[in-house]
PDB file of C-alpha atoms in Angstrom:
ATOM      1  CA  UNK Q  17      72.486 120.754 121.034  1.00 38.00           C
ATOM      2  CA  UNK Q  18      68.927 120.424 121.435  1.00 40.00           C
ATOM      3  CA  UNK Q  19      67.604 116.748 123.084  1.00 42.00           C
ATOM      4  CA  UNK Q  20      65.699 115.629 120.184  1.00 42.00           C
ATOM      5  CA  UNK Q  21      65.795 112.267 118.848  1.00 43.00           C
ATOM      6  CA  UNK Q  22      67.304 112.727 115.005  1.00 43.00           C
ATOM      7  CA  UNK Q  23      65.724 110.087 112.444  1.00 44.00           C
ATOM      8  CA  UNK Q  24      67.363 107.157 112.469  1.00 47.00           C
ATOM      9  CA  UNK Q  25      69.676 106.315 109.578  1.00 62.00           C
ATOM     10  CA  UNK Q  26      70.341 104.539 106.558  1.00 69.00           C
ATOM     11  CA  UNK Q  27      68.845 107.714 104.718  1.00 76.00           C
ATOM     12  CA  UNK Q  28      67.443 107.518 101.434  1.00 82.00           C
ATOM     13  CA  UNK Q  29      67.051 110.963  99.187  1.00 85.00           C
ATOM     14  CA  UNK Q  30      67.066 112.132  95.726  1.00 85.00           C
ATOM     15  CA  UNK Q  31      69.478 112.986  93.736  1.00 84.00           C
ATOM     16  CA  UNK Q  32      68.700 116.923  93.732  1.00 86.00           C
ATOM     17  CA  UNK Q  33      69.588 116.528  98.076  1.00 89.00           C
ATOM     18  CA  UNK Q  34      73.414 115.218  96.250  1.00 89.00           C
ATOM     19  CA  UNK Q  35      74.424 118.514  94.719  1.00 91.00           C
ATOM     20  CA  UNK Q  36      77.886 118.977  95.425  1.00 90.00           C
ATOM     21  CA  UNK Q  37      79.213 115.482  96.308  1.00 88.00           C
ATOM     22  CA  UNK Q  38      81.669 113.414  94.128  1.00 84.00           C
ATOM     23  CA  UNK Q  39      80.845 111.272  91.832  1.00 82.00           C
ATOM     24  CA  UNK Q  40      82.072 108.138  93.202  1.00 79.00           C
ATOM     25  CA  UNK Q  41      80.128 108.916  96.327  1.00 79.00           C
ATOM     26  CA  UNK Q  42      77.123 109.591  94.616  1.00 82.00           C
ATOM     27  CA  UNK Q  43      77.546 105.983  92.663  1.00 80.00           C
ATOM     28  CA  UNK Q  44      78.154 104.204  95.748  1.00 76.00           C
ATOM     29  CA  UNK Q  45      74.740 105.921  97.191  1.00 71.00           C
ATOM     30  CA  UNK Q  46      72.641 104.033  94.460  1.00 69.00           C
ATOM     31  CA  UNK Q  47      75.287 101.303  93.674  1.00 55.00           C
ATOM     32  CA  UNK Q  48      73.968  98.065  95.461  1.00 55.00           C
ATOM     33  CA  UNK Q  49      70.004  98.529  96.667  1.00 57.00           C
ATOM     34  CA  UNK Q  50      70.585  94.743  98.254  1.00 56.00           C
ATOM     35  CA  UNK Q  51      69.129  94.964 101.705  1.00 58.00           C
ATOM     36  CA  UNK Q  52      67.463  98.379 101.074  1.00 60.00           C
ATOM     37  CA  UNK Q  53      63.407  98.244 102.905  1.00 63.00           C
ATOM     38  CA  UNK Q  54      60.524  98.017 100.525  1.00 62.00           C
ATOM     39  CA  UNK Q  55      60.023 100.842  98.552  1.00 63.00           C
ATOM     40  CA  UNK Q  56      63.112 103.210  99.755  1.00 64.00           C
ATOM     41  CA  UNK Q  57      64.412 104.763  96.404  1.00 69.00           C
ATOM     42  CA  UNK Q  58      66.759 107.355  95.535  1.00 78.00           C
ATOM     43  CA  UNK Q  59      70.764 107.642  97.475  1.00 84.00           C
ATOM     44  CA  UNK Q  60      71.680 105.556 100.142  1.00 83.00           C
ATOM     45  CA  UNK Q  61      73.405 107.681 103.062  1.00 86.00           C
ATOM     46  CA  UNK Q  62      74.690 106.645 106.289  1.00 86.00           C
ATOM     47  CA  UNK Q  63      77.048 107.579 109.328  1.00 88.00           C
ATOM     48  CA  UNK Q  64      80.291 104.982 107.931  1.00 87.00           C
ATOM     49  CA  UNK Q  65      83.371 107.461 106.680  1.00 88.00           C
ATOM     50  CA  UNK Q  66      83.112 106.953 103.132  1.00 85.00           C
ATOM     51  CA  UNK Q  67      79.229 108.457 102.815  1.00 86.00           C
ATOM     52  CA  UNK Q  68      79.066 110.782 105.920  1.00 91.00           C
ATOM     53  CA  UNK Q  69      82.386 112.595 105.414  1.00 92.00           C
ATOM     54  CA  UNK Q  70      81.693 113.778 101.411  1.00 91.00           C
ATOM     55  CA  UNK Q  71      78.670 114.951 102.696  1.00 93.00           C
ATOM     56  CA  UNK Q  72      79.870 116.954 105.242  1.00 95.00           C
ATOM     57  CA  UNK Q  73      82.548 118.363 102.868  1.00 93.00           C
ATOM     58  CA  UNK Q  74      80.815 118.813 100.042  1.00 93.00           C
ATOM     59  CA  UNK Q  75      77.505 118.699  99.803  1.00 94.00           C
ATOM     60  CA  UNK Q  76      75.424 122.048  99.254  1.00 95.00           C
ATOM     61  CA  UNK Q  77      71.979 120.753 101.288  1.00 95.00           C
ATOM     62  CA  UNK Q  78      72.450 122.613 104.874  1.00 96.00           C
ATOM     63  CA  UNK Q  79      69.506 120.786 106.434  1.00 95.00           C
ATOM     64  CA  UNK Q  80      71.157 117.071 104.985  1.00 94.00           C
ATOM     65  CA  UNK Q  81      74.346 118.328 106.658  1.00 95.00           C
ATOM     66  CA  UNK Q  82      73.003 119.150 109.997  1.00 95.00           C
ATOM     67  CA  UNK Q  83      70.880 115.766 109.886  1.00 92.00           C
ATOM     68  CA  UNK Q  84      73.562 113.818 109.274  1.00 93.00           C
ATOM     69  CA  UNK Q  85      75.930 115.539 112.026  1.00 94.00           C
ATOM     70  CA  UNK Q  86      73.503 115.455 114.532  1.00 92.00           C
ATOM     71  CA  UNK Q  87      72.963 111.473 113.814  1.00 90.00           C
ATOM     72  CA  UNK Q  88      76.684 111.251 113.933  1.00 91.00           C
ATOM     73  CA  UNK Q  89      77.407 112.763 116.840  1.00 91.00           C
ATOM     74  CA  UNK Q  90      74.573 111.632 118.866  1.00 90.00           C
ATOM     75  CA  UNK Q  91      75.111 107.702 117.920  1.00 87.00           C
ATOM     76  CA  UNK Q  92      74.594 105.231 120.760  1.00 87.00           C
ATOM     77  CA  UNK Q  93      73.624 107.657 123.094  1.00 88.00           C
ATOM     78  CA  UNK Q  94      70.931 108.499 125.271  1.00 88.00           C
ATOM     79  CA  UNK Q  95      70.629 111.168 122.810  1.00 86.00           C
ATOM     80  CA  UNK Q  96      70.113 109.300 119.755  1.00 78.00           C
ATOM     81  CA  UNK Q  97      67.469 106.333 118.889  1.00 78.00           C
ATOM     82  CA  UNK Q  98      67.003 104.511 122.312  1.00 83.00           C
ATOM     83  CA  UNK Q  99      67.338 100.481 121.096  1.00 84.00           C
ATOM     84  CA  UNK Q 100      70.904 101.661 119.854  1.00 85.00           C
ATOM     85  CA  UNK Q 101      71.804 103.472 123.192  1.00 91.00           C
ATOM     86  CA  UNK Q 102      74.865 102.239 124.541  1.00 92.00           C
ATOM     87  CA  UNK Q 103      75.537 104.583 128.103  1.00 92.00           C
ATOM     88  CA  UNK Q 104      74.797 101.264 130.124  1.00 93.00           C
ATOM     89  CA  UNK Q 105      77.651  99.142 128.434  1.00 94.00           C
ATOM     90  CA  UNK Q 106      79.993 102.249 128.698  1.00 93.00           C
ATOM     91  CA  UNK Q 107      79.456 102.600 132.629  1.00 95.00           C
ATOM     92  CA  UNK Q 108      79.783  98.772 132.582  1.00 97.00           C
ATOM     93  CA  UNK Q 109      82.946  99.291 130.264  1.00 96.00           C
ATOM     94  CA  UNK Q 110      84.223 101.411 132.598  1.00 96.00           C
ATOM     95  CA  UNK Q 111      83.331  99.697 135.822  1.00 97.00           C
ATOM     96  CA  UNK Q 112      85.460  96.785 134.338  1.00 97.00           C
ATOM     97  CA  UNK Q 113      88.558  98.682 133.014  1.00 97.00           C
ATOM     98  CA  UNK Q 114      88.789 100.105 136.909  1.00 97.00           C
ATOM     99  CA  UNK Q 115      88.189  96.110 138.153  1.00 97.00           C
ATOM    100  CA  UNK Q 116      91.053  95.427 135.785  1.00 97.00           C
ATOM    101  CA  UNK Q 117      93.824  97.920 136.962  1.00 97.00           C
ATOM    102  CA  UNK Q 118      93.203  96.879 140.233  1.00 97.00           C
ATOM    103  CA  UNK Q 119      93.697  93.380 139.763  1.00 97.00           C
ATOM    104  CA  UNK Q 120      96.784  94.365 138.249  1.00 96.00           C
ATOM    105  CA  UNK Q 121      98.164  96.641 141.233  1.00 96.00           C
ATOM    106  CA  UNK Q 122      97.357 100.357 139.408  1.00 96.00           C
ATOM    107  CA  UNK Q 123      95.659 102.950 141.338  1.00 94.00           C
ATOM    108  CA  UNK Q 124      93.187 103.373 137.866  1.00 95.00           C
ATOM    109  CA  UNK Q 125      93.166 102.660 134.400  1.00 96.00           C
ATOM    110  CA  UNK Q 126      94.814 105.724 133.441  1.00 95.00           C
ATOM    111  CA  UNK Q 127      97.518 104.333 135.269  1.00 95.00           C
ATOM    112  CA  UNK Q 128      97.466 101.203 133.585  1.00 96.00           C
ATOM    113  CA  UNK Q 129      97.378 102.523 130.105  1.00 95.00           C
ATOM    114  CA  UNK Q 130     100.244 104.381 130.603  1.00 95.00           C
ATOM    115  CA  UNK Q 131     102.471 101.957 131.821  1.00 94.00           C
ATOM    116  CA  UNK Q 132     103.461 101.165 128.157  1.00 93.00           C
ATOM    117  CA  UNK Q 133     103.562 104.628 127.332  1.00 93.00           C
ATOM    118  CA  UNK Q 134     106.083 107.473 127.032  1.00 92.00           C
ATOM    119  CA  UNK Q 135     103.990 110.010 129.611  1.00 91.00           C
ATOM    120  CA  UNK Q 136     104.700 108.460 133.165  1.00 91.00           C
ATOM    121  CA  UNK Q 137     101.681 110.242 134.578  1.00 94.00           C
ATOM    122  CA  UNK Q 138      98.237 111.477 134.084  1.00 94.00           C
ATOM    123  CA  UNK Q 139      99.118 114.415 135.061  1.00 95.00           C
ATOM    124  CA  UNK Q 140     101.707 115.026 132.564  1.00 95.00           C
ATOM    125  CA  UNK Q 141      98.986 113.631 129.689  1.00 96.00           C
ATOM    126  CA  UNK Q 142      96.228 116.627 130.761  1.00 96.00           C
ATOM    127  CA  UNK Q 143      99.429 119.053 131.271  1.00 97.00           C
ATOM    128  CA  UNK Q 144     100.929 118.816 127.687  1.00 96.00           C
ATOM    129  CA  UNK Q 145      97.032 118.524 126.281  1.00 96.00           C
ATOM    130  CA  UNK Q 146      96.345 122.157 127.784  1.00 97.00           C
ATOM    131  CA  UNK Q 147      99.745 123.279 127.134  1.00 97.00           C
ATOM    132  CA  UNK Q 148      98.719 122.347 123.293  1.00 97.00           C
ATOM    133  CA  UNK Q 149      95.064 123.773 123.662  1.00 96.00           C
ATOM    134  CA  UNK Q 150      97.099 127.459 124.797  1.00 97.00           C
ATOM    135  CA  UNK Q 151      99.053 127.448 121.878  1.00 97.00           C
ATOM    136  CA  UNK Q 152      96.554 126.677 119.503  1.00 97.00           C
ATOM    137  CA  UNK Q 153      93.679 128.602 120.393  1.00 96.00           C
ATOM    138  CA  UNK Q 154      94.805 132.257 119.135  1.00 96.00           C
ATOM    139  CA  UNK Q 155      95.503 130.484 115.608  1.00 95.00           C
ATOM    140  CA  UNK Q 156      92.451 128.630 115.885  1.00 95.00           C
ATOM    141  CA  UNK Q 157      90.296 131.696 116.609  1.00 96.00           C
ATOM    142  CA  UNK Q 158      91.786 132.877 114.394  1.00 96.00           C
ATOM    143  CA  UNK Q 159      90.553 130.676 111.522  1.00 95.00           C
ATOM    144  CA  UNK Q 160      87.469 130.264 112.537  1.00 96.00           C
ATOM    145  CA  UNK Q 161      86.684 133.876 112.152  1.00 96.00           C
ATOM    146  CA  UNK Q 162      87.982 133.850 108.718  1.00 96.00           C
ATOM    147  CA  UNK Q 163      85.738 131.178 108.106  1.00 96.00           C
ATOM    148  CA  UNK Q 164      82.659 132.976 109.649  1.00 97.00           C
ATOM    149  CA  UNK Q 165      83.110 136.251 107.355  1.00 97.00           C
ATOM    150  CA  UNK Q 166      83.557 134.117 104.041  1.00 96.00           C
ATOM    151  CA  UNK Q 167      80.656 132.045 105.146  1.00 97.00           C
ATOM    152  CA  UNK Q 168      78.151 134.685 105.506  1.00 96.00           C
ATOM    153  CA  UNK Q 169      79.953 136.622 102.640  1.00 96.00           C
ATOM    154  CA  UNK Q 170      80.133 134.533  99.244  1.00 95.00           C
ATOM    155  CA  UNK Q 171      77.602 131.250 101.253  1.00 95.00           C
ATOM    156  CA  UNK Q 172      75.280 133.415 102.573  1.00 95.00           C
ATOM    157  CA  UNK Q 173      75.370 131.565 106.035  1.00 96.00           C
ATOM    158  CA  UNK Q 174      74.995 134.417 108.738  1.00 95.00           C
ATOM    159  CA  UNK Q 175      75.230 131.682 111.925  1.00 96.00           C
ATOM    160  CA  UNK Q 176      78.071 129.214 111.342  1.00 96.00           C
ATOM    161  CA  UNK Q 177      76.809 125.749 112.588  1.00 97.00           C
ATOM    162  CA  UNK Q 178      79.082 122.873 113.667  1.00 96.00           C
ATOM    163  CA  UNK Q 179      77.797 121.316 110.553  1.00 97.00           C
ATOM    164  CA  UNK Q 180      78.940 124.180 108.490  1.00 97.00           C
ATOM    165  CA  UNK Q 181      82.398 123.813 109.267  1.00 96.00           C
ATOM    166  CA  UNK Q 182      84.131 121.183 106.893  1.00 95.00           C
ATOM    167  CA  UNK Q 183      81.855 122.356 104.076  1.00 96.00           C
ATOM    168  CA  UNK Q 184      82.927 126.469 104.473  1.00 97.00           C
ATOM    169  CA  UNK Q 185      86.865 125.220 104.813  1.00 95.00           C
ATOM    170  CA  UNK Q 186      86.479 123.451 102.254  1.00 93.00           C
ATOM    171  CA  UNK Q 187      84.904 126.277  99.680  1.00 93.00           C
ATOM    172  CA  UNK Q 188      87.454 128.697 101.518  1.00 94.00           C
ATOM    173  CA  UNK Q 189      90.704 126.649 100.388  1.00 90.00           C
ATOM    174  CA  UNK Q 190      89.129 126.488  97.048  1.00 89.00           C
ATOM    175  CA  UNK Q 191      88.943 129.894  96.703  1.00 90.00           C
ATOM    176  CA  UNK Q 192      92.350 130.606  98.657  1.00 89.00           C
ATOM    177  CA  UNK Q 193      94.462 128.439  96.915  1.00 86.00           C
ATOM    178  CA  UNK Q 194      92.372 127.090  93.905  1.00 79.00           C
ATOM    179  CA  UNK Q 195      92.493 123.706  94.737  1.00 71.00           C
ATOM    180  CA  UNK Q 196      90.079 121.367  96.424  1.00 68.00           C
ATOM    181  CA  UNK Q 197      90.863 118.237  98.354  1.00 70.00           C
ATOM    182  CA  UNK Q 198      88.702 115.776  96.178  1.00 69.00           C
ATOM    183  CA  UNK Q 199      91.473 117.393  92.977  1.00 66.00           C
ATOM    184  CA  UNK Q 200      94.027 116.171  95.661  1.00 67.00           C
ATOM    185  CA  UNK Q 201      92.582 112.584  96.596  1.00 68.00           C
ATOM    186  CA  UNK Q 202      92.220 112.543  92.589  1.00 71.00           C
ATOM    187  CA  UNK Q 203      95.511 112.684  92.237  1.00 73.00           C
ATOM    188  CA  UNK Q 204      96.551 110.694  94.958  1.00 70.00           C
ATOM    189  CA  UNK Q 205      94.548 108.388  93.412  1.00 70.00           C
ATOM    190  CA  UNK Q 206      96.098 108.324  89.506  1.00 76.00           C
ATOM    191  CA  UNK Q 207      99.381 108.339  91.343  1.00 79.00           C
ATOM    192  CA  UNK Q 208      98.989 104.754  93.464  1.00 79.00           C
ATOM    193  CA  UNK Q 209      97.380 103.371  89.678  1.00 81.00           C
ATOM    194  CA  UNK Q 210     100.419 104.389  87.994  1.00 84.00           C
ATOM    195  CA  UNK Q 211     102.900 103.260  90.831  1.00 84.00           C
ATOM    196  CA  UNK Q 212     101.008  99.999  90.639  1.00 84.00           C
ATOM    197  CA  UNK Q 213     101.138  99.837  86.684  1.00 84.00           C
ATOM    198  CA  UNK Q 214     104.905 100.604  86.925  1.00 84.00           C
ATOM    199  CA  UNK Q 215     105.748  97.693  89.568  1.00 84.00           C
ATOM    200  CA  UNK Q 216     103.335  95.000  87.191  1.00 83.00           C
ATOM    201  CA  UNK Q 217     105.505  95.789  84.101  1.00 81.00           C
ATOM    202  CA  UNK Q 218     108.459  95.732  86.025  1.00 82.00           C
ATOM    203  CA  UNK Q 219     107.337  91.830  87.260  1.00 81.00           C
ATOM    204  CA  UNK Q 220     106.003  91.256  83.386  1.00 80.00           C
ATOM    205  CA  UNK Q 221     109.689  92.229  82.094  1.00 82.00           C
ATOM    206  CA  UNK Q 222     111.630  90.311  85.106  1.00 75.00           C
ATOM    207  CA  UNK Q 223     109.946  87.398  84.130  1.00 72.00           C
ATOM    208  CA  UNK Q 224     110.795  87.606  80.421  1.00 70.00           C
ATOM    209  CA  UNK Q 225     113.894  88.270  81.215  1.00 64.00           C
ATOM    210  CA  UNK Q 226     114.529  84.892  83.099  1.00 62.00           C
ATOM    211  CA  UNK Q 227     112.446  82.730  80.976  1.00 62.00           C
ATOM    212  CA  UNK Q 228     114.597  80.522  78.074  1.00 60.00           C
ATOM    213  CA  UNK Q 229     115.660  81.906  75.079  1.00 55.00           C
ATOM    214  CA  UNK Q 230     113.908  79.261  72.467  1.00 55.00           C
ATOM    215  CA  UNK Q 231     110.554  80.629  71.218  1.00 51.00           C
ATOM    216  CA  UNK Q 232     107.464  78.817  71.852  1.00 52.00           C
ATOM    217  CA  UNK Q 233     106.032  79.459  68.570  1.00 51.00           C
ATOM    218  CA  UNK Q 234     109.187  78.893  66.626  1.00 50.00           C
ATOM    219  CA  UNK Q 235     108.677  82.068  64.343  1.00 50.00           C
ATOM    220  CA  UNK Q 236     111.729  83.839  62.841  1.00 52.00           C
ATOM    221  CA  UNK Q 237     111.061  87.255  64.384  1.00 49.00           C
ATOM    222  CA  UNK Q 238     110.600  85.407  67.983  1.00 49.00           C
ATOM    223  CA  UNK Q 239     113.753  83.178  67.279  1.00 50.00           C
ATOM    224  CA  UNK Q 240     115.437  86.663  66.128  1.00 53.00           C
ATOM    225  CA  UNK Q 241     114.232  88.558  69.654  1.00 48.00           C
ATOM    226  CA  UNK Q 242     115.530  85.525  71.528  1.00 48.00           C
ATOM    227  CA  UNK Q 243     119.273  85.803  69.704  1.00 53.00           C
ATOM    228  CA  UNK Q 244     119.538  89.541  70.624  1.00 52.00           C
ATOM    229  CA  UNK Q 245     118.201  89.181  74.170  1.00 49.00           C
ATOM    230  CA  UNK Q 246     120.989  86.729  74.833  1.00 51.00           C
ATOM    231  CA  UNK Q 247     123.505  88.375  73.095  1.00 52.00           C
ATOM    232  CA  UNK Q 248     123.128  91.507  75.180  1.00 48.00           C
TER     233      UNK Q 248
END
């Protein structure tokens, strides 16, 4: 990655720069313009999960992908904006984390951190990490060339970018299996309403149920609902 200093986000851009993103993202972009600068217009964007991950995922613009996950992954750095660079605080972070184990009898703060922890050593944490990494990288490899051939094959992408990669696997399930993950959030989504609409009329009917039997209004067919539901 190139040391260049990416614009500095909240983005704003026009709707055409959206194609491809949900809807509910693309509402929240232009949803509340409260705190926006003097004369910004069009879709708010910035690096928080809910607006940088759709566009990462979904979003057709190549160049808004790239600018976003350079932002992202350059945030409070000494590669980022320089009033938002944090490298000082983390060597002083660090500094103090070391200060602390000491205090505290550890020989570092890996040591520390572990003492809670089912891996007794350090060593055993970077041994089962690479034993992982070994087992994973032929599958991984793997994948990823399956995802460079469909890329520059049906996306017409002939270098596959770090900020290609959620957006290709994404297109590549949908064509694999004919389902996308926004369809599966969707329904994810109508099933928590529903479980939630079930467990309200379940309250609503518990609480007829143990209410008295006279009717408020005093109406035959109440009076008549009343009889049965303490008969049975």
């Amino acid at each position: 990655m190139s040391r260049t200093r990416p614009t500095l986000l909240p983005a704003y851009v026009d709707a055409d720069r959206l194609d491809g993103l949900p809807r509910v993202t693309v509402r929240a972009g232009a949803a509340s313009r409260c705190g926006w600068p003097t004369g910004a217009t069009g879709y708010k964007l910035s690096l928080l999960a809910p607006r940088f991950q759709p566009v990462m995922q979904y979003a057709t613009d190549r160049a808004l992908r790239e600018r976003l996950y350079r932002a992202f992954h350059t945030r409070a750095s000494d590669l980022g904006s320089s009033q938002y660079d944090n490298s000082t605080l983390m060597t002083e972070l660090l500094e103090l984390r070391q200060e602390n184990a000491k205090l505290l009898q550890f020989a570092d703060y890996a040591q520390l951190s572990l003492a809670t922890k089912m891996a007794r050593t350090p060593a055993q944490v970077l041994q089962f990490l690479r034993d992982l990494a070994a087992r994973s990288h032929a599958r991984a490899q793997d994948e990823l060339t399956d995802m460079r051939e469909f890329a520059r094959a049906q996306l017409g992408i002939e270098q596959l970018m770090p900020w290609d990669h959620r957006f290709v696997a994404e297109r590549l399930r949908e064509q694999r299996f004919a389902f996308s993950d926004q369809e599966r959030q969707t329904l994810l989504h109508v099933r928590a309403r529903a479980r939630r609409a079930v467990s309200r009329l379940s309250r609503r009917c518990s609480s007829c149920a143990s209410r008295p039997t006279r009717p408020r209004c005093g109406t035959t067919a109440c009076a008549s609902i009343a009889s049965s539901a303490t008969a049975s």
